[in-house]
Short mmCIF file of C-alpha atoms in Angstrom, two decimals:
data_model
loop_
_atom_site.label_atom_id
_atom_site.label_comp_id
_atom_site.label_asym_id
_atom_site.label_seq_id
_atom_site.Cartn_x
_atom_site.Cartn_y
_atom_site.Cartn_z
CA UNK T 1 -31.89 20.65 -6.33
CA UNK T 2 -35.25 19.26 -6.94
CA UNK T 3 -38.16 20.04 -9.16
CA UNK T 4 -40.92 22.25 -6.97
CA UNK T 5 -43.91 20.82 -6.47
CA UNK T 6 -42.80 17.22 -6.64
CA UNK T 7 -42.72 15.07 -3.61
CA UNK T 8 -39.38 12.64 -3.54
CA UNK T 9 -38.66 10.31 -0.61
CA UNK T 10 -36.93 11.60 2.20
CA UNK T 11 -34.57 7.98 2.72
CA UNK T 12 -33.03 5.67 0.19
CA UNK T 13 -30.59 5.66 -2.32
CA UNK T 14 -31.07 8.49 -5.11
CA UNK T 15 -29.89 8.98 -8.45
CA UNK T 16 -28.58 12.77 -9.86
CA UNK T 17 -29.29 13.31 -13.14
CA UNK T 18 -27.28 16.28 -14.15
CA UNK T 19 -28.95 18.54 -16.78
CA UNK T 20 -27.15 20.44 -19.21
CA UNK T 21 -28.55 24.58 -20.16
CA UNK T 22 -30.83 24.50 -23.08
CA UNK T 23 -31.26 28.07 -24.34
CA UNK T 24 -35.06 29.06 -23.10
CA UNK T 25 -34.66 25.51 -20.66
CA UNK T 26 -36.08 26.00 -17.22
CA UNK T 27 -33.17 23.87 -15.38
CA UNK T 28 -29.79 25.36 -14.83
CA UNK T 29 -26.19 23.60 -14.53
CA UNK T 30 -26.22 22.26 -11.54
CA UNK T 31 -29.68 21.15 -10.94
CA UNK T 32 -30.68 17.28 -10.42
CA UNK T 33 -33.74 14.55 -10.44
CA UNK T 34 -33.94 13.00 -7.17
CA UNK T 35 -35.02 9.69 -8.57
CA UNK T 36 -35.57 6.40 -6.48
CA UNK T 37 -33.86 3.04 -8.37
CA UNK T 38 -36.44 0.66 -9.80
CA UNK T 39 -36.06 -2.43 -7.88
CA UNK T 40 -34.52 -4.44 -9.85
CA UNK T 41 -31.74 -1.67 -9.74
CA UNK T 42 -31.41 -2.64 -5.96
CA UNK T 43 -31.33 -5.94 -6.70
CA UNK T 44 -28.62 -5.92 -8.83
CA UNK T 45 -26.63 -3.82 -6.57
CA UNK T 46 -27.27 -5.56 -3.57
CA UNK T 47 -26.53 -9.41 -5.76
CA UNK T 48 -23.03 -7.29 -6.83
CA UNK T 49 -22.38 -6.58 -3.57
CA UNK T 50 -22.80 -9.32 -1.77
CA UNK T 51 -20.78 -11.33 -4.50
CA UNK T 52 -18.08 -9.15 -3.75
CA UNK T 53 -18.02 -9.45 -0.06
CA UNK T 54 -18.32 -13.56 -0.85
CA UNK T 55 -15.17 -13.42 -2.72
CA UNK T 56 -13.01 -11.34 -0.23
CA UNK T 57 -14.21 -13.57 2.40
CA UNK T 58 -12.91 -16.66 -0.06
CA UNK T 59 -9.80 -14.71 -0.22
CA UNK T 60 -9.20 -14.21 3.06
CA UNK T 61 -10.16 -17.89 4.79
CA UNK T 62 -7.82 -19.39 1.87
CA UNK T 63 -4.90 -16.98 2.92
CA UNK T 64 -5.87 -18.03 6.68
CA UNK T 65 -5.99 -21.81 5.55
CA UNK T 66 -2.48 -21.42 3.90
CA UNK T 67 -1.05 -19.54 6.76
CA UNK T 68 -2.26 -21.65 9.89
CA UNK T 69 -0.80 -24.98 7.40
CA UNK T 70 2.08 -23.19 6.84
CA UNK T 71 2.69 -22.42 10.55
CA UNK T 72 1.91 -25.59 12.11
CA UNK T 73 4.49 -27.77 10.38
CA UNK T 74 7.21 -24.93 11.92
CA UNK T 75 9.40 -25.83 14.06
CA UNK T 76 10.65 -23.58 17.27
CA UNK T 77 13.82 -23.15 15.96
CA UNK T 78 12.36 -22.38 12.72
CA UNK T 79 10.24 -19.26 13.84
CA UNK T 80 12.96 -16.75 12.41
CA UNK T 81 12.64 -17.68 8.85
CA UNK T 82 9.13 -17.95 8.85
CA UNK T 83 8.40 -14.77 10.04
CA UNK T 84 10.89 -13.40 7.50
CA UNK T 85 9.38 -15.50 4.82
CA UNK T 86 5.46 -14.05 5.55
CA UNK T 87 7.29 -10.01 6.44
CA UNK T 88 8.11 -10.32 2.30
CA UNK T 89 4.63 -11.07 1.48
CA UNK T 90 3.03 -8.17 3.92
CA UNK T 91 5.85 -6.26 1.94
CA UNK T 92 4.61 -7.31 -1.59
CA UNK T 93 1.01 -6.76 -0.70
CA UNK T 94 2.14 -3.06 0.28
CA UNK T 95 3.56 -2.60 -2.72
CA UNK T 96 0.64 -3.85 -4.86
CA UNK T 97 -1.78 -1.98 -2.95
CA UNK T 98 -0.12 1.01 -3.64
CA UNK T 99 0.63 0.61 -7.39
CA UNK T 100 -3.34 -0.40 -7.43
CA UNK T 101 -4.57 2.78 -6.10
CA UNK T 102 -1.83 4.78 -8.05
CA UNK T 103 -3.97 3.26 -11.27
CA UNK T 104 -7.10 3.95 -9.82
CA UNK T 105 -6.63 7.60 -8.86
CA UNK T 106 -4.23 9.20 -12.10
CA UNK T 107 -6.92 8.56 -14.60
CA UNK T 108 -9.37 10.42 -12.76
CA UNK T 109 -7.07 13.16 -11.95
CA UNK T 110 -7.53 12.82 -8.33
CA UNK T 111 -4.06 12.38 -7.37
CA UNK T 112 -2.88 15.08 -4.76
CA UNK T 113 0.61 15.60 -3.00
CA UNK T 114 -0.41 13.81 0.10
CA UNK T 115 -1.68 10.49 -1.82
CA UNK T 116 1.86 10.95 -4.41
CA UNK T 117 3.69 11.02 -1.00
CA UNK T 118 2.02 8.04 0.77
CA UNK T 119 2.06 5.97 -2.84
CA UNK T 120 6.16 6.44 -2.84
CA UNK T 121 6.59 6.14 0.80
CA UNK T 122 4.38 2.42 0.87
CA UNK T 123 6.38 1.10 -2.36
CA UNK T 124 9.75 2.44 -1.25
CA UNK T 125 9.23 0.39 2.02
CA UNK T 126 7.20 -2.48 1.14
CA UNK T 127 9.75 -3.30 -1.77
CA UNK T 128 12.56 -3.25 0.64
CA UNK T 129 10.61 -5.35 3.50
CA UNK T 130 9.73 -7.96 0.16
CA UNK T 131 13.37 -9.07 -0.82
CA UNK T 132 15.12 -7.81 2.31
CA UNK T 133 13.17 -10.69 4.10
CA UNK T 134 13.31 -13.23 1.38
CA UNK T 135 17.14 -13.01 1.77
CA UNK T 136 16.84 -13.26 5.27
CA UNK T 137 15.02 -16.10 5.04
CA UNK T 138 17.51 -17.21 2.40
CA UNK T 139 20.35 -17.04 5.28
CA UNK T 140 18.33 -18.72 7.96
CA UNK T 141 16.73 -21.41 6.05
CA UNK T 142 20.31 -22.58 4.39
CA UNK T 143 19.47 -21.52 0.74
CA UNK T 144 22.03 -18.63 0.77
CA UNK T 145 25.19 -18.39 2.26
CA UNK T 146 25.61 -16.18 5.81
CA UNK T 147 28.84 -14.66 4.65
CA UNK T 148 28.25 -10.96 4.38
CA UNK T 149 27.88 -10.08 0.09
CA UNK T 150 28.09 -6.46 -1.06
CA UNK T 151 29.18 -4.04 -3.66
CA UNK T 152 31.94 -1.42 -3.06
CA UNK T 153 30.93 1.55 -1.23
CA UNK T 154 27.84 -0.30 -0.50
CA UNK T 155 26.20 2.64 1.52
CA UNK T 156 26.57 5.09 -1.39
CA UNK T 157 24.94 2.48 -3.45
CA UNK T 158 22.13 2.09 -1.35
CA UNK T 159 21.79 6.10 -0.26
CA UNK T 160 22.01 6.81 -4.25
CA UNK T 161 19.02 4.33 -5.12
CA UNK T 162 16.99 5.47 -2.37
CA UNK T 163 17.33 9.07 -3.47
CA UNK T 164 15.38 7.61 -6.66
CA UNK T 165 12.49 7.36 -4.61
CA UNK T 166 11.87 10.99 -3.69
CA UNK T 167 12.97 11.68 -7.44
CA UNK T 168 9.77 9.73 -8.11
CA UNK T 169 7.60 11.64 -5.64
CA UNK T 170 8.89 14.59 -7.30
CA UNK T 171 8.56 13.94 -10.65
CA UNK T 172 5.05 12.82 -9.90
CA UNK T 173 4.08 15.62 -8.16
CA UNK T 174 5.39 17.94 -11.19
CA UNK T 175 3.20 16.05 -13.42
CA UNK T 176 1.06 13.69 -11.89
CA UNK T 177 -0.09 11.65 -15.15
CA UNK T 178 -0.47 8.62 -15.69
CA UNK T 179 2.64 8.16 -18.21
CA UNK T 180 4.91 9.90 -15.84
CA UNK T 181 3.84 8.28 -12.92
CA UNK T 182 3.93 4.62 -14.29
CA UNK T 183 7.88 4.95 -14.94
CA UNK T 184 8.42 7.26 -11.71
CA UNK T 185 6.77 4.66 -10.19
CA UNK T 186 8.11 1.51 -11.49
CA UNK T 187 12.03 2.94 -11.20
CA UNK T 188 10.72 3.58 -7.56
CA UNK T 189 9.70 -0.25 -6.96
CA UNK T 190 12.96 -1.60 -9.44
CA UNK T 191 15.47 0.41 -7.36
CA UNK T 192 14.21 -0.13 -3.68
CA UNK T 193 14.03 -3.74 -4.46
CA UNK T 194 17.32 -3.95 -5.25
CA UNK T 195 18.15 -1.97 -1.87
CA UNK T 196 16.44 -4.59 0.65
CA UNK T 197 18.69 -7.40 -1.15
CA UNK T 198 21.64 -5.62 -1.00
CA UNK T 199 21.38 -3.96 2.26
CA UNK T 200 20.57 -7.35 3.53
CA UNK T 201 23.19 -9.74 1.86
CA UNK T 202 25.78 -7.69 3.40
CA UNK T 203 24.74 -8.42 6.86
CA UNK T 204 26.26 -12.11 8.74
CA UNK T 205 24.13 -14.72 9.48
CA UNK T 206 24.23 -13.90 12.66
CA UNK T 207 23.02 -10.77 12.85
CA UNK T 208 20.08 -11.57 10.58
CA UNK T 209 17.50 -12.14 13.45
CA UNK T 210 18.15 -8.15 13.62
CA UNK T 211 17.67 -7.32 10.42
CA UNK T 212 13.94 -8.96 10.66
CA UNK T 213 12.79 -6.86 13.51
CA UNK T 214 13.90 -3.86 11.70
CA UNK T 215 12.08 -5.49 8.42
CA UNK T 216 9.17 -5.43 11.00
CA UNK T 217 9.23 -2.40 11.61
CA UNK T 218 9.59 -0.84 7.94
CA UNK T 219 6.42 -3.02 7.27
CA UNK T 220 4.33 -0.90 9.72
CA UNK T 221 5.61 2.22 8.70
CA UNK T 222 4.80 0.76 4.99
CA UNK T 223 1.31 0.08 6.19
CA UNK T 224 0.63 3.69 8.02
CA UNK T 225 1.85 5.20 4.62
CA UNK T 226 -1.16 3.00 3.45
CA UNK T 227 -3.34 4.35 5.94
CA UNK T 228 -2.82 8.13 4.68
CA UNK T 229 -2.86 6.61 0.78
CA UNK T 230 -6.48 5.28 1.78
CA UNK T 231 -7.10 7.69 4.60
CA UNK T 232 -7.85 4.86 7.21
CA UNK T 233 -7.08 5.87 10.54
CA UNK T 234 -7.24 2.57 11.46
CA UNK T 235 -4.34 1.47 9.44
CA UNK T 236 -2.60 5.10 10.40
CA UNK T 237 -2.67 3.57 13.44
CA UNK T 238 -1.62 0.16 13.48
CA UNK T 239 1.13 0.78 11.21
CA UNK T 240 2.51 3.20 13.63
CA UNK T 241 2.19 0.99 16.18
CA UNK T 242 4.31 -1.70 14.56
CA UNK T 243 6.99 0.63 12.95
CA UNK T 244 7.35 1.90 16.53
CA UNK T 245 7.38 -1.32 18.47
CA UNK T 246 9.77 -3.03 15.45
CA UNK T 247 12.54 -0.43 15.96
CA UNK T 248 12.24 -0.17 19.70
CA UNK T 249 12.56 -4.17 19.30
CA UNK T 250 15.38 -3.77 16.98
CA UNK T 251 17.40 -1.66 19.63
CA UNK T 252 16.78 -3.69 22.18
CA UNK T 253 18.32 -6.54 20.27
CA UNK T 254 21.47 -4.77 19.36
CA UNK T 255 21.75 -3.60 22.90
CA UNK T 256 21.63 -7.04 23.66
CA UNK T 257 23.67 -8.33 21.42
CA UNK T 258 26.59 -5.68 21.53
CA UNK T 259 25.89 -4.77 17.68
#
């Protein structure tokens, strides 16, 4: 609260200055100096943030350079592979915005059920979308072979290593440090990218356009985890919107294809 008696500007940026109790002091815990930045303060502020702006814009018109040269030397018949071949990058972006704002949040202490949940839930799918697609692309492009490659009991396998993901959320919500939640974490990622390659190799060739949509649609559902994770309702939404549409898509296909 401020000082009596002092008049402080009613708009602009302000700066708390939290005062610790001095025996016979006048100011308690918990009151603050309203104090207006010197301008060079500003300055700097405003230079940092519009550098940082400037550099996410960079970011973002080289990606769109990349993409729209990547996509205009593609082929009709071609389409399938390169949408499976950018689905594992939206995948691998999920995954490393979620390990990011796992890091950012522990060492504060500011991680909470919903934000463990969301973290797990955006890794667990984005790692699967990653090398689930870049096998798919590996069977439509030629690089692997479309015979269907598995491991005995294949489902176990997979249903085994995806209980290692709610482990994970578990054992991070029991202790949600920064210790624990690196390995919980990191046997999370390690085990569900081994699930989109194997789930994946053991499907034909010619069922792989299939497997894509429903890549598709564990990408959305990877980004509305993110939206929760960074409480964005605009991401909430959009991911739902693409989970949903990518397995109504999917059914539709095997409908259609008598799968």
């Amino acid at each position: 609260r401020a000082l009596p008696g002092r008049h402080y500007p009613q708009h602009g940026p302000y700066l708390g200055v939290y005062l610790r109790v001095v025996r016979g002091g006048v100011l308690r815990v918990g009151d603050t100096i309203a104090v207006e930045p010197a301008p060079w303060v500003l300055a700097l502020a405003a230079a940092a943030a519009a550098a940082g702006l400037a550099g996410v814009g960079g970011i973002a018109a080289a990606g769109a350079g990349s993409g729209l040269a990547i996509a205009s030397r593609v082929g009709p018949t071609e389409l399938p592979q390169t949408v499976a071949g950018f689905h594992s990058l939206v995948g691998a972006a999920a995954v490393a915005t979620a390990v990011g704002e796992f890091l950012h949040l522990a060492p504060l202490g500011l991680l909470t059920p919903v934000s463990i949940g969301a973290i797990v839930a955006a890794t667990y799918l984005g790692a699967i979308t990653t090398t689930g697609s870049l096998v798919a692309f590996g069977k439509l492009n030629g690089a692997l072979g479309s015979a269907p490659v598995s491991l005995p009991k294949r489902n176990l396998v997979n249903a085994l290593l995806s209980a290692v993901s709610l482990w994970a959320a578990a054992r991070m919500m029991r202790s949600p440090t920064l210790a624990v939640g690196r390995a919980a974490l990191a046997a999370c990622t390690a085990a569900s990218l081994f699930v989109g390659a194997h789930a994946t190799l053991a499907i034909g060739g010619a069922d792989v356009p299939v497997v894509i949509t429903c890549l598709n649609s564990a990408s959305g559902w990877a980004l509305c985890a993110e939206g929760f994770m960074l409480s964005s309702t605009l991401l909430t939404t959009v991911g739902a919107l693409i989970g949903f549409s990518g397995a109504l898509l999917t059914q539709d296909m095997c409908v259609a294809m008598n799968r």
